[in-house]
Short mmCIF file of C-alpha atoms and ligand atoms in Angstrom, two decimals:
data_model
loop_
_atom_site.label_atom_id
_atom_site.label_comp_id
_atom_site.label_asym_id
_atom_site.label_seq_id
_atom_site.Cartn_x
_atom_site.Cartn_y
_atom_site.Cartn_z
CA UNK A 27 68.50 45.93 192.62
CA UNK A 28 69.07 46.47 196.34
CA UNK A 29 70.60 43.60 197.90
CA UNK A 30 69.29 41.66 200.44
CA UNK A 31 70.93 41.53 204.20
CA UNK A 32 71.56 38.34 205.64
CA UNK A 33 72.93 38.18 208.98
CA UNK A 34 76.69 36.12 208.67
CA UNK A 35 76.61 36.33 205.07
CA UNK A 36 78.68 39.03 203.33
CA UNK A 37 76.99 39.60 199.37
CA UNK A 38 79.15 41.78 197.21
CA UNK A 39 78.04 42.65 193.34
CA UNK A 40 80.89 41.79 190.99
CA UNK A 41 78.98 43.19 188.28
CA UNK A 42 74.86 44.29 188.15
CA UNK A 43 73.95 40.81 188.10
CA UNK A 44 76.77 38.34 189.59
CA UNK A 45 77.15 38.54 192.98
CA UNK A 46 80.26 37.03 195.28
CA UNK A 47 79.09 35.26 198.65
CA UNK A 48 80.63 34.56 201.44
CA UNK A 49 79.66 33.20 205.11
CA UNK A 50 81.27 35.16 207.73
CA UNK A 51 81.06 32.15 210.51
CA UNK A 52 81.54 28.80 209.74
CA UNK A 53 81.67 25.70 211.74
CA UNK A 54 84.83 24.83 211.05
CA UNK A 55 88.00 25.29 209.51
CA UNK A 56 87.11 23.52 206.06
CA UNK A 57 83.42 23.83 206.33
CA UNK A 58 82.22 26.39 203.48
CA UNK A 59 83.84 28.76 200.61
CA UNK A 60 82.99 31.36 198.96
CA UNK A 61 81.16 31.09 195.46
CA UNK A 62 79.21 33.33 192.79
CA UNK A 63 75.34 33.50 192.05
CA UNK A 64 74.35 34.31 188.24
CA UNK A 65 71.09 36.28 188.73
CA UNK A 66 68.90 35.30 185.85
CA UNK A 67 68.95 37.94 182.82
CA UNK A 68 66.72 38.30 179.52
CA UNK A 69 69.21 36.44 177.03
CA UNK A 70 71.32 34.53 179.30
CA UNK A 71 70.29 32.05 181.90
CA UNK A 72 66.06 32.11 182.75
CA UNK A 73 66.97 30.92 186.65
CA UNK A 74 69.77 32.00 189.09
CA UNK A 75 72.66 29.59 188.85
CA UNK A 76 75.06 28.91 191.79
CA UNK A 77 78.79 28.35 191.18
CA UNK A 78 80.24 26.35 194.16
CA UNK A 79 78.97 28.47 197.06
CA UNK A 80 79.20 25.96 199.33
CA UNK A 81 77.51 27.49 202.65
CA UNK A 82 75.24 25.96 205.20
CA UNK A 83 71.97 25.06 204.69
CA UNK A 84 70.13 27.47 206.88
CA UNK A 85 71.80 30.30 204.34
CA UNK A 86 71.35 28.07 201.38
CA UNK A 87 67.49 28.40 201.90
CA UNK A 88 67.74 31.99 202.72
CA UNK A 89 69.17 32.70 199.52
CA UNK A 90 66.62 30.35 197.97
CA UNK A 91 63.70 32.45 199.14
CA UNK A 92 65.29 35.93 197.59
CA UNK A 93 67.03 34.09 194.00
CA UNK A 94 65.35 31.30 193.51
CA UNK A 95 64.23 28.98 191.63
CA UNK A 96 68.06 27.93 191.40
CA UNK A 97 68.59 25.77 188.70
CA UNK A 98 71.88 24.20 188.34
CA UNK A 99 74.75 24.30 191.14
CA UNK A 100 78.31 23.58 189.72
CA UNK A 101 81.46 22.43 191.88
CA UNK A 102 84.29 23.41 191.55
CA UNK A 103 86.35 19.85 192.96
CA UNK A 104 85.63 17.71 195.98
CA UNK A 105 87.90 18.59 198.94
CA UNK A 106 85.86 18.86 201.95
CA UNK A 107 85.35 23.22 202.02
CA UNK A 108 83.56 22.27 198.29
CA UNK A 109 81.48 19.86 199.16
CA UNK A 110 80.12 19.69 203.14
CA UNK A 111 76.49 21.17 202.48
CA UNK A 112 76.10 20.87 198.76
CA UNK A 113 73.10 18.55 199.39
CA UNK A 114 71.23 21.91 200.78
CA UNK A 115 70.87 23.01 197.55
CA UNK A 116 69.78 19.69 195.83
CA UNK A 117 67.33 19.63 198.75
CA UNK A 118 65.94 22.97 197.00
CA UNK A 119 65.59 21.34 193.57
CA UNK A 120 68.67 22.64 192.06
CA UNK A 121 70.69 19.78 189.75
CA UNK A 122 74.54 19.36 191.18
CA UNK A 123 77.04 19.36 188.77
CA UNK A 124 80.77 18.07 189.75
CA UNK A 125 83.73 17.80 187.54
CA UNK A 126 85.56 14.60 187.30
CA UNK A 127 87.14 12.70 188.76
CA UNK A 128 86.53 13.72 191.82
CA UNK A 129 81.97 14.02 191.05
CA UNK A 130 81.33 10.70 192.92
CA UNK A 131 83.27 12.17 196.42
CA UNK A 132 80.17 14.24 197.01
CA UNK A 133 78.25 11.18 196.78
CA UNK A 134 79.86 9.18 199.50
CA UNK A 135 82.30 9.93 201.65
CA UNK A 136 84.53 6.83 201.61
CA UNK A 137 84.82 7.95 197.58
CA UNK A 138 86.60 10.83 199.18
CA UNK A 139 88.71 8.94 201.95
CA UNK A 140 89.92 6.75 198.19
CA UNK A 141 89.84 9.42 195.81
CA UNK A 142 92.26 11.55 198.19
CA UNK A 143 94.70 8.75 199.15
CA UNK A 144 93.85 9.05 202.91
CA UNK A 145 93.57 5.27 203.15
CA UNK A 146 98.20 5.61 203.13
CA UNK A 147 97.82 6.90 206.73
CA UNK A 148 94.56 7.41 208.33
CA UNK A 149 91.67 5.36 209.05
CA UNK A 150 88.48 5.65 207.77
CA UNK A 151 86.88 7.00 210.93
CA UNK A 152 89.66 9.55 211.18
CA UNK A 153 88.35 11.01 207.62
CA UNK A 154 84.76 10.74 209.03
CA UNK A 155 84.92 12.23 212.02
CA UNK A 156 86.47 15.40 210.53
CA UNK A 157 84.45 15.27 207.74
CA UNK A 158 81.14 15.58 210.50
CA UNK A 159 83.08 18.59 212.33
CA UNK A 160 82.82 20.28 208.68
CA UNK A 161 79.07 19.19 208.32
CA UNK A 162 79.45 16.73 205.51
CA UNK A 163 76.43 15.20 204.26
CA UNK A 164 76.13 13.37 200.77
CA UNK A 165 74.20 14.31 197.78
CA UNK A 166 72.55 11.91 196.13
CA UNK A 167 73.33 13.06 192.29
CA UNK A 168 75.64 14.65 190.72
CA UNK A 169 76.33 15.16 186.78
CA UNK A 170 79.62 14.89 186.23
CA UNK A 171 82.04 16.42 183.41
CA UNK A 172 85.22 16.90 182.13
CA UNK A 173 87.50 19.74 183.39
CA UNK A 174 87.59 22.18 180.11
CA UNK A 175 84.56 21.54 179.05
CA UNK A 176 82.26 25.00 178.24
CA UNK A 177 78.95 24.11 179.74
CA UNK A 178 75.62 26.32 178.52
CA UNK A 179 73.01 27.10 180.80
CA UNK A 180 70.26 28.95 178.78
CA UNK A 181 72.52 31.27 176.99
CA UNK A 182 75.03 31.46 179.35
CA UNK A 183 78.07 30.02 178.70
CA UNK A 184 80.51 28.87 181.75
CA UNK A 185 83.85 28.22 180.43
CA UNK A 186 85.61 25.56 183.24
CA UNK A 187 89.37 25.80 182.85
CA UNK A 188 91.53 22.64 184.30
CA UNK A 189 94.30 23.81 186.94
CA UNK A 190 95.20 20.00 188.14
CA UNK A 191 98.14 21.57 190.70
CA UNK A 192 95.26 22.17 193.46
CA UNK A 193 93.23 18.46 192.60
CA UNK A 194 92.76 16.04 189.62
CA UNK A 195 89.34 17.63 189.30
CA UNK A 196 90.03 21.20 190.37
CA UNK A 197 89.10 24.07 188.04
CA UNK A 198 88.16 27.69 187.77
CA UNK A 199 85.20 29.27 186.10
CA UNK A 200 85.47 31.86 183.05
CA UNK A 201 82.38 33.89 182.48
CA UNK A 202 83.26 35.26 179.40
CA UNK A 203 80.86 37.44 178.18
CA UNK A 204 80.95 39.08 181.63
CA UNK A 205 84.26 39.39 182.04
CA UNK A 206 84.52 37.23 185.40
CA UNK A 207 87.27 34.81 186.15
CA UNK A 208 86.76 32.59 189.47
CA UNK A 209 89.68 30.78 190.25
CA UNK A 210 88.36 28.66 192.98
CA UNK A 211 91.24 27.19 195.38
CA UNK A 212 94.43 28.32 193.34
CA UNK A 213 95.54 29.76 196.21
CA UNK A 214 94.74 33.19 197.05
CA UNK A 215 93.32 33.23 199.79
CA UNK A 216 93.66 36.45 201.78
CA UNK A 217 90.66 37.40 203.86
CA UNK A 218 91.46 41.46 202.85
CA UNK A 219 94.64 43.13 201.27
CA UNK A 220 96.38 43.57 204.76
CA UNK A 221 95.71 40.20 206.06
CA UNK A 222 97.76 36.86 204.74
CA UNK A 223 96.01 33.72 204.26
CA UNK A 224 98.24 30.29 203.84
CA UNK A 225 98.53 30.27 199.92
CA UNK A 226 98.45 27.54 197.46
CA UNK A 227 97.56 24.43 199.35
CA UNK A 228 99.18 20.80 198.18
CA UNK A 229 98.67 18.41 200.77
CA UNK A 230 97.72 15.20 199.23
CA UNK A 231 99.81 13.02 197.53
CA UNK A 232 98.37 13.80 194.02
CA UNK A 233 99.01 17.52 193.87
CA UNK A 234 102.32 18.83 191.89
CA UNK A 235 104.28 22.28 192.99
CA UNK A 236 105.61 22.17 189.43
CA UNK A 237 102.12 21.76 187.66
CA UNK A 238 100.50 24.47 190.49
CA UNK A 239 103.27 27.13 189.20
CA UNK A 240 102.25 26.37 185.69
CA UNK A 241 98.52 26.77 186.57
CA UNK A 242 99.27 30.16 188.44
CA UNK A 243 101.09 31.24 184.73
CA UNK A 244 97.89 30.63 183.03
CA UNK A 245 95.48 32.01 185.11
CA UNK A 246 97.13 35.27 185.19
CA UNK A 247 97.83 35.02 181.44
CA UNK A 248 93.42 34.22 181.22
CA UNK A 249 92.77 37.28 183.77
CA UNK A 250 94.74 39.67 182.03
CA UNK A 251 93.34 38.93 178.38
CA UNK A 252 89.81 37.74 179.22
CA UNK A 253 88.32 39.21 182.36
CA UNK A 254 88.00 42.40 184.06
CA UNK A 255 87.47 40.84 187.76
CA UNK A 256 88.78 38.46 189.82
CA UNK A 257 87.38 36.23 192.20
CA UNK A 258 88.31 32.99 194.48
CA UNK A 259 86.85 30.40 197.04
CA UNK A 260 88.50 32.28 199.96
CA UNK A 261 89.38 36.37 198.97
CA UNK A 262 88.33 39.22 198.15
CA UNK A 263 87.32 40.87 194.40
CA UNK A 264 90.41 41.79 191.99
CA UNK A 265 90.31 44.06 189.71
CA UNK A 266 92.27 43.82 186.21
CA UNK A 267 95.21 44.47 185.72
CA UNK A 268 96.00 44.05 189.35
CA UNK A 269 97.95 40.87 189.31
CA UNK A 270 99.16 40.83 193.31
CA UNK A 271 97.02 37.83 193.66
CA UNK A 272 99.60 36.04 191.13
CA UNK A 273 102.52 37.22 192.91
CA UNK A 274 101.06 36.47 196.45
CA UNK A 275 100.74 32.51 195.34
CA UNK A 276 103.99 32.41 193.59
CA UNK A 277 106.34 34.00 196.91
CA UNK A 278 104.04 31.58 198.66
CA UNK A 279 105.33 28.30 197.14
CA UNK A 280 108.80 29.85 197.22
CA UNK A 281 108.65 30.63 200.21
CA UNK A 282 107.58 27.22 201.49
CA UNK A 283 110.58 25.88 199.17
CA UNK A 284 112.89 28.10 201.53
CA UNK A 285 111.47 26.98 204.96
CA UNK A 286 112.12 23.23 204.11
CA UNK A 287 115.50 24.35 202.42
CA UNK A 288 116.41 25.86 205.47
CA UNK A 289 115.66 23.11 207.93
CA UNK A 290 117.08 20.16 205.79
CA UNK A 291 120.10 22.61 206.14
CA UNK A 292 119.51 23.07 209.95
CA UNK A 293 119.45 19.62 210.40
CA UNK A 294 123.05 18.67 209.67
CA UNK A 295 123.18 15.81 207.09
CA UNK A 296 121.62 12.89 209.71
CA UNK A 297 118.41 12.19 207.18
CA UNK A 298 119.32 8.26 205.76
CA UNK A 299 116.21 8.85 203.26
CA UNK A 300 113.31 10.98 201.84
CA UNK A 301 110.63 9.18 204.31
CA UNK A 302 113.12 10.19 207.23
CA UNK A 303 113.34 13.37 206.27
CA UNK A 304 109.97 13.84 205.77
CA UNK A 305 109.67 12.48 209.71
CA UNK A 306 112.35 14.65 211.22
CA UNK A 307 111.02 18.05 209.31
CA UNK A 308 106.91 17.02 210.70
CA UNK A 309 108.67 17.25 214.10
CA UNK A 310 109.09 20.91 213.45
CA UNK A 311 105.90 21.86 213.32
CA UNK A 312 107.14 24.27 210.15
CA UNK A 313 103.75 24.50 208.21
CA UNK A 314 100.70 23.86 211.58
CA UNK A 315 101.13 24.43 214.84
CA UNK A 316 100.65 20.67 215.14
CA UNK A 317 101.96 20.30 218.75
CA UNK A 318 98.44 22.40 219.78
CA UNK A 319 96.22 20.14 218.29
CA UNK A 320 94.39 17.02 219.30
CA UNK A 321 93.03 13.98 218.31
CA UNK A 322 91.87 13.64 214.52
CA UNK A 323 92.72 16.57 213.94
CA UNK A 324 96.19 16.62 214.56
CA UNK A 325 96.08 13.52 212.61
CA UNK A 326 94.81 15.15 209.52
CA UNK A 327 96.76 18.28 209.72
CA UNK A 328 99.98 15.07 210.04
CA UNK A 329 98.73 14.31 206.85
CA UNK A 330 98.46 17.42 204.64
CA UNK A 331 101.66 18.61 206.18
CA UNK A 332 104.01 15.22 205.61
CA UNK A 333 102.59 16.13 201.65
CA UNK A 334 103.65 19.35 202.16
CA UNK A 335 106.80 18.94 202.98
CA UNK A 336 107.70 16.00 200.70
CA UNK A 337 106.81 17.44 197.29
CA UNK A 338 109.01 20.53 198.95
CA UNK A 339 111.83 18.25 199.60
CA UNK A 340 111.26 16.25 195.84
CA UNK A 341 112.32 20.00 194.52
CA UNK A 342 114.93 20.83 197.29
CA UNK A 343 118.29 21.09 196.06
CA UNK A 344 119.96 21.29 199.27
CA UNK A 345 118.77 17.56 199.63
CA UNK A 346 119.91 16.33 196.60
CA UNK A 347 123.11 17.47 197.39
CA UNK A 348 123.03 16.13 200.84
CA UNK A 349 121.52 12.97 199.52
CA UNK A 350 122.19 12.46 195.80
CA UNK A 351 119.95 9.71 194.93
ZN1 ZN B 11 90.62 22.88 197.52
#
């Protein structure tokens, strides 16, 4: 089947009948990401199923018009690029589903601002008013489940595997029988071969380097047993047994590790504690250019990055020699 054009939205076939989407301009930074549609097929599902394309609405309904009816919409975890304009497709009858425990942020927003820990250091209306630059609007239900769990649509089975470095809730999708292996927000995240994206991303207090290095072991170890193609929230289609998308994440983190190595060393032994440290290294604008931006969101990016750079400085060995504890 010839597929349909639809101005700012890019539609690529993984295989004859799963097909990766992505919208070319978005509102903002953490506005949309790229997801998969499962075309219905005699055996498997009756109705297209979307798997966390989260894109505006206007495209939402295009799509609607071609695939639909859409059935059942699953999430892949609630930070903001998951979530924004999930409500379009409830609004075209499809049921949400959103693993926990992060299934009631997409519900209300100040679930979110909790869930996330953003009440340590921003105000609510901080959270808010970025969350409106992205578009957020609510849904008003989700089913929630448990990361791991294999959920059957029709005959098709979706296989949801837990990687908990990214978000509590966070997990990629194994389509099994076809060989397809989403791995959401891992972390690869280049827009083409040539071009590099930012990597893993742990910028809440919750994430763990140690349990993100462990979750970029298993993925790889899934891809290169169980699937033939790769696919993320923010990239391009792998193909087995190309495994540069593993090694992209992993120099990534390390190379985050070094940047913070190398300014604890810069910085002469004058740190009296972690939070200090974590003060002085902000100042250096090493991970945003934070002295260019403005209001809330300078404040947000603040946020991520002070994340950032502590769990980098919890596995720094230069400052626990500097600072034994
Ligand atoms: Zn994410």
């Amino acid at each position: 089947m010839a597929l349909p054009r639809i101005d700012n939205l890019e539609i690529t076939k993984v295989t004859e009948d799963i097909l990766l989407v992505h919208q070319i301009k978005q509102p903002f930074f953490f506005s949309c990401c790229d997801g998969l549609l499962v075309l219905p097929k005699n055996g498997r599902n009756l109705k297209t199923i979307s798997l966390d394309l989260n894109i505006e609405q206007e495209y939402v309904n295009l799509l609607n018009e071609v695939y639909g009816p859409i059935s059942d919409y699953i999430c892949t975890h609630s930070h903001l690029d998951h979530i924004c304009h999930v409500h379009a497709w409830e609004e075209v009858g499809t049921t949400i589903h959103a693993p926990l425990p992060e299934a009631s942020f997409l519900l209300d927003l100040h679930n979110f601002y909790l869930g996330f820990g953003f009440d340590e250091g921003l105000d609510y209306s901080t959270v808010k008013e970025f969350a409106n630059l992205n578009g957020y609007q609510k849904s008003k239900q989700v089913k929630a489940f448990t990361p791991g769990e294999t959920l059957k649509f029709d005959d098709f089975r979706l296989e949801t595997i837990s990687f908990q470095g990214h978000s509590k809730a966070h997990i990629g999708f194994l389509l099994s029988n076809e060989k397809v292996f989403h791995i959401s927000c891992l972390g690869f995240d280049k827009p083409d071969p040539e071009t590099e994206g930012f990597g893993p991303w742990y910028g809440f207090k919750e994430t763990s380097i140690s349990q993100y290095l462990e979750d970029i072991n298993k993925a790889e170890e899934i891809f290169l047993q169980r699937a033939k193609f790769l696919t993320s929230s923010h990239s391009y289609i792998v193909e087995n047994p190309d495994i540069s998308p593993f090694d992209y994440m992993r120099k990534k983190v390390s190379n985050n590790q070094e940047k913070v190595d190398n300014a604890l060393n810069d910085s002469n032994n004058t740190h009296t504690s972690e939070d200090d440290a974590v003060q002085h290294l902000l100042d250096m604008d090493l991970f945003f250019p934070k002295s260019r931006l403005k209001g809330v969101i300078y404040e947000i990016y603040r946020f991520w990055e002070s994340w950032i750079i502590r769990k980098h400085i919890q596995r720094s060995s230069v400052f626990n020699t500097l600072y034994p504890p």
